[in-house]
Amino acid sequence: MKARIHITLKKGVLDPQGKAIAKALSHLGFVGVEEVRQGKYIEIDLAGSDTQTARAGLDAMCAQLLANTVIENYSIELDA
Amino acid sequence: MKARIHITLKKGVLDPQGKAIAKALSHLGFVGVEEVRQGKYIEIDLAGSDTQTARAGLDAMCAQLLANTVIENYSIELDA
Amino acid sequence: MNSCVIVFPGSNCDRDVAVALEASSGTRPRMIWHGDSELPACDLIVLPGGFSHGDYLRSGAMAARAPIMRAVVAKAKAGTPVLGLCNGFQILTEAGLLPGALMRNAGLKFICRDVFLRVENNYTLFTRGYGPGQVVRIPISHHDGNYFADSATLNRLEDTGRVAFRYCAADGLINADANPNGSLNNIAGILNETGNVLGMMPHPERLISHELGGSDGRAMFDALTALVQCA
Amino acid sequence: MRVTITPEIVAEHGLKPDEYDQILRVLDRAPNLTELGIFSAMWNEHCSYKSSRVWLRTMPTTGPQVVCGPGENAGVVDIGDGQVAIFKMESHNHPSFIEPYQGAATGVGGIMRDVFTMGARPVANLNALRFGAPENPKTRHLVSGVVAGIGGYGNCIGVPTVGGEVNFDPGYNGNILVNAMCIGVADADKVFYSTASGVGNPVVYVGSKTGRDGIHGASMASAEFDENSEEKRPTVQVGDPFTEKLLLEACLELMAGDAVIAIQDMGAAGLTCSAVEMASKGGLGLLLDLDRVPCREAGMTAYEMMLSESQERMLMVLRPDRAGAARAIFERWELDFAIVGETTDTGRFIIRHRGETVADLPVDVLAEQAPIYQRPWTPTPPLPHLAAADVPDTDDPGAALVRLLGGPHLSSRRWIWEQYDHMVMGDTVQRPGGDAAVVRLHGSRKGIAATTDVTPRYCAASPREGGKQAVAEAFRNLCAVGAKPLATTDCLNFGSPERPEIMGQLVGCIEGLSEACRALDMPIVSGNVSLYNETRGVAIPPTPAIGAIGLLDDIDHMATIAFKQEGDVILLVGETSGHLGQSLYAREIAGRKDGAPPPVDLAAERRYGDFVRGQIVAGNVRTAHDISDGGLLVALSEMALAGGYGCVLALPKNAGPPHAWLFGEDQARYVLCVSPDKAPGLLSAAGARRVPITELGRTGGRDMILDGRLIQTLETLRHAHENWFPDYMEG
Ligand SMILES: Nc1ncnc2c1ncn2[C@@H]1O[C@H](COP(=O)(O)OP(=O)(O)O)[C@@H](O)[C@H]1O
Ligand SMILES: [Mg+2]
């Protein structure tokens, strides 16, 4: 199974990388960029076929390691 | 408009972060993790409403700045 | 003084801080491997600087989940002084022993240079060797030192004297120019509620003698040593 | 899969038709594709030094301090008390142009492996960088990527990056140079070499897994760039400094015991080069079983495994009875460990894969019988001396000074070195910004000083004088901090050796630097040659980068460039003729690029350098700076800025034209600074040693004053000097 995990900064948490990207884009002459937020995208290949177990496992992985829930949110998609 | 951009390492390119995450997950006792790849996820809020112009702009942003096309691929989704 | 330095894969200031501790206390600290699960009896635990696990995923994230950290948390809760320097500070926040998070420097670049710090609270185990409001020169060397916490947490830190050090100008002024990395309120180091855990981004162990260009860092290790000798 | 070897395939492997004929002759059959790949890797310029070898043999490589000269992974020199310093410099030019961050990062990783392969713990890194003109649209991106990559790798592994140099010149627009140097320290009785010995000993692979990284990277590094080169991108390797840190610690742990017979890091042409070199040096054969090689991807072919340049890997020959203990060490560090073959007495390099023999080649042919070329060369025509009178004077030396100090060539490099952790390991006693960096030998009072130097515009004007000058400047930088120069490494960056005028540059530079190394007693113990640095037939300026180390017996007797207090006497050591040919003043202010470079008098260099060092070591002098790019006024300004004190100077009688005196780049000169009570002693000591010395003035104030006139305020100078780099990078 393949899981796709998005980790994004919580609202209100400053995002130095996003800000820097926005600035760089405007330096390069791109107009209309209002806000940029940078997050992480993690793909995990999992053994097994039980999506329910998998989902529980992935949730635990995110909460315990992949995301810092003080500043980040996460979301999980699972392809069977 | 909101764009969601995924930046991932090209196939065959070493992903030290993914490798380390996989190891850490297994140390934490998670079983069945076969491979982990880490990429970036970028959200951009754009002014304007013409999706075609937006898409062309986003493509240029990715090629010129957001992705390192030597080792990375990118994909763009656009919500109107 | 009986101190323990925790060594994670990728730690690289473990030896430096051991040298500083030995210079002040005359005793060589025990180096404890991250995979161990128990800590010997000790007067001080140090989480050193470096790039534990390459700083991959998030600085300090993987180290904070190492087996030894359960013992560190237990000792910290029981009152043992714990000092986290640079990567050690990042690990302490990831482990939940200190609030907030250390994000990428606002300038996005790694920065290695001497900075000035104002001692905001010199009534702590770690800072008793400094005067109130004293300005000290200590190097920073990090990529992710941009301190962030939500406003409630920040207020709590400020109101209870838990900000130990702030980045400042040479004359002690706290302003944006003196802030090397974008930290909220110029925060360089904070304490836990009970005052026995200090995390700071600067490296006091790097300026402990005139050969190295200064000795402002030494007072911290001297103070910790004296504390134990009194007790 | 059987591939018939066509002339096209041969050409794609960078082999010339006559080289292929030689292969057919020695094998007495056609090679298969894997074998051809192995030949192409081994006979590549990068591995075989086929164009430079005859000239490299002429370099001075021995001396009482030399424990091991060129030929091993790095050079080894005695530093006393049972210790050795192990160091080398290496190029990663083409990869860094294609992917600046990863190219530079893996360059640092590679040179560090060369050093710890030999049993040394790395204690300092340096880097010599050449970029195109600041105006070139690519330059900014390349600078930012290269610097971040060097920092990213060195900072993570925890070795201080303490020095280096940077030039901008349009000659590097299409071909930047990234030369990385690493210095390590080991116990003299714990140095490890790459000579395999014994038959039936296990050949062991450790580190990261093998992927399809940089296949043909070694060939790419020697192939001229063309318009399409940016499409060769997927061959870029990604560095993993965390794994390298583990590999470093695991190797040093293993080396504390007696398990290792031979060890070789996998650099260019990874498994091929390392295996063949170990076998060839030991006069042995070697058998590899590729089924046991740890792979990152499924289905890798023998060809791919043999040519992969995946990073952070090592190959070793171990004592059979120690293999188990060795495995335990690497497994504890969570690194791959696999016995992938054994040494044999057949003299053949035999590779098995999936039950088949996929290569069977004679080891000696691959290594020692690689082609060697005596390439035709034409000497660079000498340029006439450029008289100071032919270079326009300036009525405002202060403005010229601001332009020089606040421009790409002489501005502060702080923007770079603050991105490098230059203090980790707690022994950096002289940080970047001075003449040479100094790291204390851990736990002692001794120090190792290090510098990298070359002035490509001098080398272009006269390869021979330029070669001499590069070594002389390195010598001066070491003497100026109080270090005894010990030995040299080099990185010879040139265009295509197939062009006689480029070969002439290479020959001239090698002759010049060899002469200087002999005269200054700084033998060359390691180095690297990078040829084919060209884009569309335009070669880079000849750039023989020199890295040198020196020793301080007591770090308390060390000099720095900063003025230390008001009222000190400023003295000039050496002779000033006002040589403006190839000077920065002539180029940048007067727009003249002609003329011979300053001549180098090696006997004078030695005498003056020995004098300066002697005074520092004796504790008489704590402030010293050599004079190089930009001349005297620039050197004085750097000292003033570093210390925060200005100076009041007087033009000596018979100084000649002021612009030549202020900005000339005569060699073998230093500025010293001492308290007034020490000055008479210093003057008489110089007289006794026939060392010319002139009093220039006193420190003090916040300005640079010459003959009662304000040249410039320190504030203006500091602003210009410190801001050029960050402003430029901000774009
Ligand atoms: N790429 C670099 N990395 C680190 N330090 C550098 C780099 N470039 C220059 N420096 C440092 O800046 C200082 C000035 O460099 P340079 O002008 O080349 O010195 P010198 O003229 O004495 O050889 C030196 O201390 C040097 O080590
Ligand atoms: Mg110099």
PDB file of C-alpha atoms in Angstrom, chain C:
ATOM      1  CA  MET C   1      30.651  17.060  39.461  1.00  0.00           C
ATOM      2  CA  ASN C   2      29.129  13.978  37.954  1.00  0.00           C
ATOM      3  CA  SER C   3      27.763  14.821  34.555  1.00  0.00           C
ATOM      4  CA  CYS C   4      26.423  12.829  31.650  1.00  0.00           C
ATOM      5  CA  VAL C   5      26.630  13.875  28.018  1.00  0.00           C
ATOM      6  CA  ILE C   6      24.172  12.088  25.763  1.00  0.00           C
ATOM      7  CA  VAL C   7      25.630  11.094  22.413  1.00  0.00           C
ATOM      8  CA  PHE C   8      23.237  10.706  19.499  1.00  0.00           C
ATOM      9  CA  PRO C   9      24.262   9.518  16.050  1.00  0.00           C
ATOM     10  CA  GLY C  10      25.285  12.786  14.426  1.00  0.00           C
ATOM     11  CA  SER C  11      26.052  14.675  17.636  1.00  0.00           C
ATOM     12  CA  ASN C  12      29.215  16.646  16.978  1.00  0.00           C
ATOM     13  CA  CYS C  13      29.687  18.977  19.932  1.00  0.00           C
ATOM     14  CA  ASP C  14      29.692  16.131  22.445  1.00  0.00           C
ATOM     15  CA  ARG C  15      33.451  16.232  22.827  1.00  0.00           C
ATOM     16  CA  ASP C  16      33.492  20.046  22.954  1.00  0.00           C
ATOM     17  CA  VAL C  17      31.091  20.209  25.862  1.00  0.00           C
ATOM     18  CA  ALA C  18      32.855  17.373  27.631  1.00  0.00           C
ATOM     19  CA  VAL C  19      36.078  19.388  27.425  1.00  0.00           C
ATOM     20  CA  ALA C  20      34.316  22.446  28.848  1.00  0.00           C
ATOM     21  CA  LEU C  21      32.782  20.448  31.697  1.00  0.00           C
ATOM     22  CA  GLU C  22      36.087  18.876  32.545  1.00  0.00           C
ATOM     23  CA  ALA C  23      37.868  22.224  32.458  1.00  0.00           C
ATOM     24  CA  SER C  24      35.455  23.624  35.039  1.00  0.00           C
ATOM     25  CA  SER C  25      34.862  20.623  37.232  1.00  0.00           C
ATOM     26  CA  GLY C  26      38.023  18.614  36.908  1.00  0.00           C
ATOM     27  CA  THR C  27      35.930  15.543  36.212  1.00  0.00           C
ATOM     28  CA  ARG C  28      35.397  13.986  32.844  1.00  0.00           C
ATOM     29  CA  PRO C  29      31.695  13.501  32.100  1.00  0.00           C
ATOM     30  CA  ARG C  30      30.263  10.115  31.220  1.00  0.00           C
ATOM     31  CA  MET C  31      29.323   9.801  27.581  1.00  0.00           C
ATOM     32  CA  ILE C  32      25.994   8.001  27.255  1.00  0.00           C
ATOM     33  CA  TRP C  33      24.899   6.365  24.002  1.00  0.00           C
ATOM     34  CA  HIS C  34      21.403   7.285  22.782  1.00  0.00           C
ATOM     35  CA  GLY C  35      20.398   3.656  22.505  1.00  0.00           C
ATOM     36  CA  ASP C  36      20.896   2.995  26.214  1.00  0.00           C
ATOM     37  CA  SER C  37      17.808   3.131  28.300  1.00  0.00           C
ATOM     38  CA  GLU C  38      19.219   3.955  31.683  1.00  0.00           C
ATOM     39  CA  LEU C  39      21.202   6.848  33.089  1.00  0.00           C
ATOM     40  CA  PRO C  40      23.661   6.541  35.953  1.00  0.00           C
ATOM     41  CA  ALA C  41      23.169   8.750  38.973  1.00  0.00           C
ATOM     42  CA  CYS C  42      24.413  12.200  38.006  1.00  0.00           C
ATOM     43  CA  ASP C  43      24.294  15.900  38.869  1.00  0.00           C
ATOM     44  CA  LEU C  44      23.846  17.208  35.352  1.00  0.00           C
ATOM     45  CA  ILE C  45      22.686  15.913  31.994  1.00  0.00           C
ATOM     46  CA  VAL C  46      23.839  17.633  28.821  1.00  0.00           C
ATOM     47  CA  LEU C  47      22.323  17.237  25.378  1.00  0.00           C
ATOM     48  CA  PRO C  48      25.090  18.453  23.074  1.00  0.00           C
ATOM     49  CA  GLY C  49      25.043  20.284  19.778  1.00  0.00           C
ATOM     50  CA  GLY C  50      25.378  18.722  16.386  1.00  0.00           C
ATOM     51  CA  PHE C  51      23.144  17.210  13.752  1.00  0.00           C
ATOM     52  CA  SER C  52      21.538  14.238  15.444  1.00  0.00           C
ATOM     53  CA  HIS C  53      20.241  11.940  12.688  1.00  0.00           C
ATOM     54  CA  GLY C  54      21.441  14.539  10.206  1.00  0.00           C
ATOM     55  CA  ASP C  55      18.729  16.945  11.352  1.00  0.00           C
ATOM     56  CA  TYR C  56      16.632  15.098   8.822  1.00  0.00           C
ATOM     57  CA  LEU C  57      12.835  15.478   9.001  1.00  0.00           C
ATOM     58  CA  ARG C  58      13.097  18.152  11.751  1.00  0.00           C
ATOM     59  CA  SER C  59      16.070  19.100  13.882  1.00  0.00           C
ATOM     60  CA  GLY C  60      16.028  17.023  17.010  1.00  0.00           C
ATOM     61  CA  ALA C  61      12.897  15.061  16.088  1.00  0.00           C
ATOM     62  CA  MET C  62      14.384  11.610  15.833  1.00  0.00           C
ATOM     63  CA  ALA C  63      16.776  12.080  18.749  1.00  0.00           C
ATOM     64  CA  ALA C  64      13.880  13.102  20.976  1.00  0.00           C
ATOM     65  CA  ARG C  65      12.401   9.630  20.452  1.00  0.00           C
ATOM     66  CA  ALA C  66      15.623   7.761  21.302  1.00  0.00           C
ATOM     67  CA  PRO C  67      15.438   5.166  24.080  1.00  0.00           C
ATOM     68  CA  ILE C  68      17.626   7.227  26.422  1.00  0.00           C
ATOM     69  CA  MET C  69      15.220  10.144  26.291  1.00  0.00           C
ATOM     70  CA  ARG C  70      12.724   8.393  28.521  1.00  0.00           C
ATOM     71  CA  ALA C  71      15.363   8.314  31.234  1.00  0.00           C
ATOM     72  CA  VAL C  72      16.299  11.935  30.571  1.00  0.00           C
ATOM     73  CA  VAL C  73      12.681  13.023  30.885  1.00  0.00           C
ATOM     74  CA  ALA C  74      12.288  11.077  34.114  1.00  0.00           C
ATOM     75  CA  LYS C  75      15.412  12.622  35.619  1.00  0.00           C
ATOM     76  CA  ALA C  76      14.393  16.073  34.508  1.00  0.00           C
ATOM     77  CA  LYS C  77      11.009  15.637  36.128  1.00  0.00           C
ATOM     78  CA  ALA C  78      12.769  14.500  39.276  1.00  0.00           C
ATOM     79  CA  GLY C  79      14.797  17.693  39.325  1.00  0.00           C
ATOM     80  CA  THR C  80      18.160  16.788  37.794  1.00  0.00           C
ATOM     81  CA  PRO C  81      19.552  19.776  35.887  1.00  0.00           C
ATOM     82  CA  VAL C  82      19.392  19.273  32.125  1.00  0.00           C
ATOM     83  CA  LEU C  83      21.235  21.545  29.709  1.00  0.00           C
ATOM     84  CA  GLY C  84      20.465  21.434  25.989  1.00  0.00           C
ATOM     85  CA  LEU C  85      22.823  23.346  23.712  1.00  0.00           C
ATOM     86  CA  CYS C  86      21.884  24.080  20.112  1.00  0.00           C
ATOM     87  CA  ASN C  87      20.758  20.697  18.785  1.00  0.00           C
ATOM     88  CA  GLY C  88      20.226  19.799  22.428  1.00  0.00           C
ATOM     89  CA  PHE C  89      17.727  22.652  22.729  1.00  0.00           C
ATOM     90  CA  GLN C  90      15.950  21.415  19.615  1.00  0.00           C
ATOM     91  CA  ILE C  91      15.779  17.929  21.102  1.00  0.00           C
ATOM     92  CA  LEU C  92      14.380  19.269  24.382  1.00  0.00           C
ATOM     93  CA  THR C  93      11.537  21.016  22.573  1.00  0.00           C
ATOM     94  CA  GLU C  94      10.824  17.963  20.451  1.00  0.00           C
ATOM     95  CA  ALA C  95      10.800  15.836  23.597  1.00  0.00           C
ATOM     96  CA  GLY C  96       8.322  18.183  25.238  1.00  0.00           C
ATOM     97  CA  LEU C  97      10.632  19.175  28.083  1.00  0.00           C
ATOM     98  CA  LEU C  98      10.588  22.748  26.829  1.00  0.00           C
ATOM     99  CA  PRO C  99       7.744  24.515  25.024  1.00  0.00           C
ATOM    100  CA  GLY C 100       7.776  25.909  21.507  1.00  0.00           C
ATOM    101  CA  ALA C 101       9.773  24.947  18.465  1.00  0.00           C
ATOM    102  CA  LEU C 102      12.938  25.964  16.647  1.00  0.00           C
ATOM    103  CA  MET C 103      12.206  26.746  13.057  1.00  0.00           C
ATOM    104  CA  ARG C 104      14.468  27.521  10.102  1.00  0.00           C
ATOM    105  CA  ASN C 105      16.413  30.786  10.540  1.00  0.00           C
ATOM    106  CA  ALA C 106      14.503  33.687   9.084  1.00  0.00           C
ATOM    107  CA  GLY C 107      17.344  34.346   6.624  1.00  0.00           C
ATOM    108  CA  LEU C 108      17.253  30.639   5.698  1.00  0.00           C
ATOM    109  CA  LYS C 109      21.018  30.436   5.975  1.00  0.00           C
ATOM    110  CA  PHE C 110      23.180  28.606   8.449  1.00  0.00           C
ATOM    111  CA  ILE C 111      24.850  31.193  10.703  1.00  0.00           C
ATOM    112  CA  CYS C 112      28.076  30.750  12.623  1.00  0.00           C
ATOM    113  CA  ARG C 113      29.266  33.825  14.475  1.00  0.00           C
ATOM    114  CA  ASP C 114      29.671  35.388  17.884  1.00  0.00           C
ATOM    115  CA  VAL C 115      26.544  37.126  19.119  1.00  0.00           C
ATOM    116  CA  PHE C 116      25.751  39.137  22.215  1.00  0.00           C
ATOM    117  CA  LEU C 117      23.301  37.776  24.731  1.00  0.00           C
ATOM    118  CA  ARG C 118      21.652  39.561  27.604  1.00  0.00           C
ATOM    119  CA  VAL C 119      21.282  37.474  30.719  1.00  0.00           C
ATOM    120  CA  GLU C 120      17.593  37.900  31.484  1.00  0.00           C
ATOM    121  CA  ASN C 121      17.466  35.710  34.526  1.00  0.00           C
ATOM    122  CA  ASN C 122      20.576  35.137  36.571  1.00  0.00           C
ATOM    123  CA  TYR C 123      18.770  33.372  39.393  1.00  0.00           C
ATOM    124  CA  THR C 124      19.043  29.981  37.738  1.00  0.00           C
ATOM    125  CA  LEU C 125      21.316  27.023  38.297  1.00  0.00           C
ATOM    126  CA  PHE C 126      22.916  27.745  34.976  1.00  0.00           C
ATOM    127  CA  THR C 127      23.238  31.517  34.968  1.00  0.00           C
ATOM    128  CA  ARG C 128      24.198  32.307  38.562  1.00  0.00           C
ATOM    129  CA  GLY C 129      27.702  33.108  37.378  1.00  0.00           C
ATOM    130  CA  TYR C 130      26.473  36.117  35.433  1.00  0.00           C
ATOM    131  CA  GLY C 131      25.294  39.477  36.685  1.00  0.00           C
ATOM    132  CA  PRO C 132      21.726  40.688  36.210  1.00  0.00           C
ATOM    133  CA  GLY C 133      21.321  41.946  32.651  1.00  0.00           C
ATOM    134  CA  GLN C 134      24.953  41.184  31.899  1.00  0.00           C
ATOM    135  CA  VAL C 135      25.854  41.172  28.229  1.00  0.00           C
ATOM    136  CA  VAL C 136      27.953  38.177  27.205  1.00  0.00           C
ATOM    137  CA  ARG C 137      29.505  37.192  23.914  1.00  0.00           C
ATOM    138  CA  ILE C 138      28.834  33.585  22.862  1.00  0.00           C
ATOM    139  CA  PRO C 139      28.871  31.991  19.389  1.00  0.00           C
ATOM    140  CA  ILE C 140      25.875  30.621  17.583  1.00  0.00           C
ATOM    141  CA  SER C 141      26.136  28.010  14.873  1.00  0.00           C
ATOM    142  CA  HIS C 142      22.838  26.769  13.563  1.00  0.00           C
ATOM    143  CA  HIS C 143      20.360  26.575  10.730  1.00  0.00           C
ATOM    144  CA  ASP C 144      17.231  26.129  12.812  1.00  0.00           C
ATOM    145  CA  GLY C 145      17.340  28.510  15.736  1.00  0.00           C
ATOM    146  CA  ASN C 146      14.284  30.612  15.086  1.00  0.00           C
ATOM    147  CA  TYR C 147      12.322  30.253  18.315  1.00  0.00           C
ATOM    148  CA  PHE C 148       8.563  30.053  17.964  1.00  0.00           C
ATOM    149  CA  ALA C 149       5.814  29.553  20.500  1.00  0.00           C
ATOM    150  CA  ASP C 150       2.161  30.541  20.486  1.00  0.00           C
ATOM    151  CA  SER C 151       1.355  33.770  22.248  1.00  0.00           C
ATOM    152  CA  ALA C 152      -0.051  32.148  25.369  1.00  0.00           C
ATOM    153  CA  THR C 153       3.131  30.155  25.827  1.00  0.00           C
ATOM    154  CA  LEU C 154       5.260  33.159  25.088  1.00  0.00           C
ATOM    155  CA  ASN C 155       3.427  35.243  27.669  1.00  0.00           C
ATOM    156  CA  ARG C 156       3.815  32.536  30.227  1.00  0.00           C
ATOM    157  CA  LEU C 157       7.571  32.340  29.566  1.00  0.00           C
ATOM    158  CA  GLU C 158       7.942  36.089  29.833  1.00  0.00           C
ATOM    159  CA  ASP C 159       5.763  36.499  32.893  1.00  0.00           C
ATOM    160  CA  THR C 160       7.510  33.820  34.872  1.00  0.00           C
ATOM    161  CA  GLY C 161      11.106  34.770  34.112  1.00  0.00           C
ATOM    162  CA  ARG C 162      11.704  31.712  32.004  1.00  0.00           C
ATOM    163  CA  VAL C 163      13.568  33.530  29.259  1.00  0.00           C
ATOM    164  CA  ALA C 164      17.179  32.985  30.273  1.00  0.00           C
ATOM    165  CA  PHE C 165      18.953  34.693  27.397  1.00  0.00           C
ATOM    166  CA  ARG C 166      18.002  37.117  24.667  1.00  0.00           C
ATOM    167  CA  TYR C 167      19.960  38.166  21.586  1.00  0.00           C
ATOM    168  CA  CYS C 168      21.043  41.778  22.006  1.00  0.00           C
ATOM    169  CA  ALA C 169      23.355  44.438  20.642  1.00  0.00           C
ATOM    170  CA  ALA C 170      26.788  44.989  22.182  1.00  0.00           C
ATOM    171  CA  ASP C 171      25.287  47.557  24.536  1.00  0.00           C
ATOM    172  CA  GLY C 172      22.520  45.232  25.674  1.00  0.00           C
ATOM    173  CA  LEU C 173      19.776  46.729  23.560  1.00  0.00           C
ATOM    174  CA  ILE C 174      17.185  44.235  22.352  1.00  0.00           C
ATOM    175  CA  ASN C 175      16.219  44.995  18.789  1.00  0.00           C
ATOM    176  CA  ALA C 176      15.602  43.386  15.438  1.00  0.00           C
ATOM    177  CA  ASP C 177      19.142  44.089  14.212  1.00  0.00           C
ATOM    178  CA  ALA C 178      20.527  42.035  17.053  1.00  0.00           C
ATOM    179  CA  ASN C 179      18.267  39.111  16.267  1.00  0.00           C
ATOM    180  CA  PRO C 180      20.249  36.697  14.117  1.00  0.00           C
ATOM    181  CA  ASN C 181      17.544  34.210  13.273  1.00  0.00           C
ATOM    182  CA  GLY C 182      14.086  35.691  13.704  1.00  0.00           C
ATOM    183  CA  SER C 183      13.369  34.260  17.160  1.00  0.00           C
ATOM    184  CA  LEU C 184      10.271  35.681  18.799  1.00  0.00           C
ATOM    185  CA  ASN C 185      11.163  38.283  21.417  1.00  0.00           C
ATOM    186  CA  ASN C 186      14.852  37.702  20.538  1.00  0.00           C
ATOM    187  CA  ILE C 187      14.752  34.544  22.621  1.00  0.00           C
ATOM    188  CA  ALA C 188      18.037  32.631  22.709  1.00  0.00           C
ATOM    189  CA  GLY C 189      17.413  30.356  25.671  1.00  0.00           C
ATOM    190  CA  ILE C 190      14.524  29.297  27.893  1.00  0.00           C
ATOM    191  CA  LEU C 191      13.878  27.385  31.093  1.00  0.00           C
ATOM    192  CA  ASN C 192      11.239  24.885  32.064  1.00  0.00           C
ATOM    193  CA  GLU C 193       8.709  25.664  34.770  1.00  0.00           C
ATOM    194  CA  THR C 194      10.832  24.313  37.569  1.00  0.00           C
ATOM    195  CA  GLY C 195      14.005  25.964  36.335  1.00  0.00           C
ATOM    196  CA  ASN C 196      16.093  22.817  36.118  1.00  0.00           C
ATOM    197  CA  VAL C 197      16.004  22.476  32.332  1.00  0.00           C
ATOM    198  CA  LEU C 198      17.700  25.071  30.129  1.00  0.00           C
ATOM    199  CA  GLY C 199      17.741  25.018  26.360  1.00  0.00           C
ATOM    200  CA  MET C 200      19.740  27.561  24.408  1.00  0.00           C
ATOM    201  CA  MET C 201      20.890  27.904  20.811  1.00  0.00           C
ATOM    202  CA  PRO C 202      24.270  29.572  21.513  1.00  0.00           C
ATOM    203  CA  HIS C 203      27.318  27.469  22.347  1.00  0.00           C
ATOM    204  CA  PRO C 204      28.879  28.502  25.669  1.00  0.00           C
ATOM    205  CA  GLU C 205      31.292  25.580  25.382  1.00  0.00           C
ATOM    206  CA  ARG C 206      32.980  27.282  22.435  1.00  0.00           C
ATOM    207  CA  LEU C 207      34.248  30.306  24.341  1.00  0.00           C
ATOM    208  CA  ILE C 208      35.880  29.062  27.483  1.00  0.00           C
ATOM    209  CA  SER C 209      39.457  30.362  27.193  1.00  0.00           C
ATOM    210  CA  HIS C 210      41.463  33.211  25.735  1.00  0.00           C
ATOM    211  CA  GLU C 211      42.960  30.947  23.053  1.00  0.00           C
ATOM    212  CA  LEU C 212      39.517  30.469  21.605  1.00  0.00           C
ATOM    213  CA  GLY C 213      38.889  34.195  21.582  1.00  0.00           C
ATOM    214  CA  GLY C 214      36.956  34.666  24.812  1.00  0.00           C
ATOM    215  CA  SER C 215      35.717  32.999  27.967  1.00  0.00           C
ATOM    216  CA  ASP C 216      32.189  34.269  28.513  1.00  0.00           C
ATOM    217  CA  GLY C 217      30.877  30.730  28.193  1.00  0.00           C
ATOM    218  CA  ARG C 218      32.953  29.426  31.023  1.00  0.00           C
ATOM    219  CA  ALA C 219      30.875  31.031  33.791  1.00  0.00           C
ATOM    220  CA  MET C 220      28.018  28.671  33.045  1.00  0.00           C
ATOM    221  CA  PHE C 221      30.090  25.545  33.567  1.00  0.00           C
ATOM    222  CA  ASP C 222      31.785  27.050  36.608  1.00  0.00           C
ATOM    223  CA  ALA C 223      28.398  27.861  38.134  1.00  0.00           C
ATOM    224  CA  LEU C 224      27.104  24.350  37.584  1.00  0.00           C
ATOM    225  CA  THR C 225      30.245  22.918  39.139  1.00  0.00           C
ATOM    226  CA  ALA C 226      30.051  25.206  42.152  1.00  0.00           C
ATOM    227  CA  LEU C 227      26.428  24.309  42.667  1.00  0.00           C
ATOM    228  CA  VAL C 228      27.220  20.660  43.052  1.00  0.00           C
ATOM    229  CA  GLN C 229      30.202  21.293  45.275  1.00  0.00           C
ATOM    230  CA  CYS C 230      28.018  23.332  47.646  1.00  0.00           C
ATOM    231  CA  ALA C 231      25.287  20.745  47.764  1.00  0.00           C
TER     232      ALA C 231
END
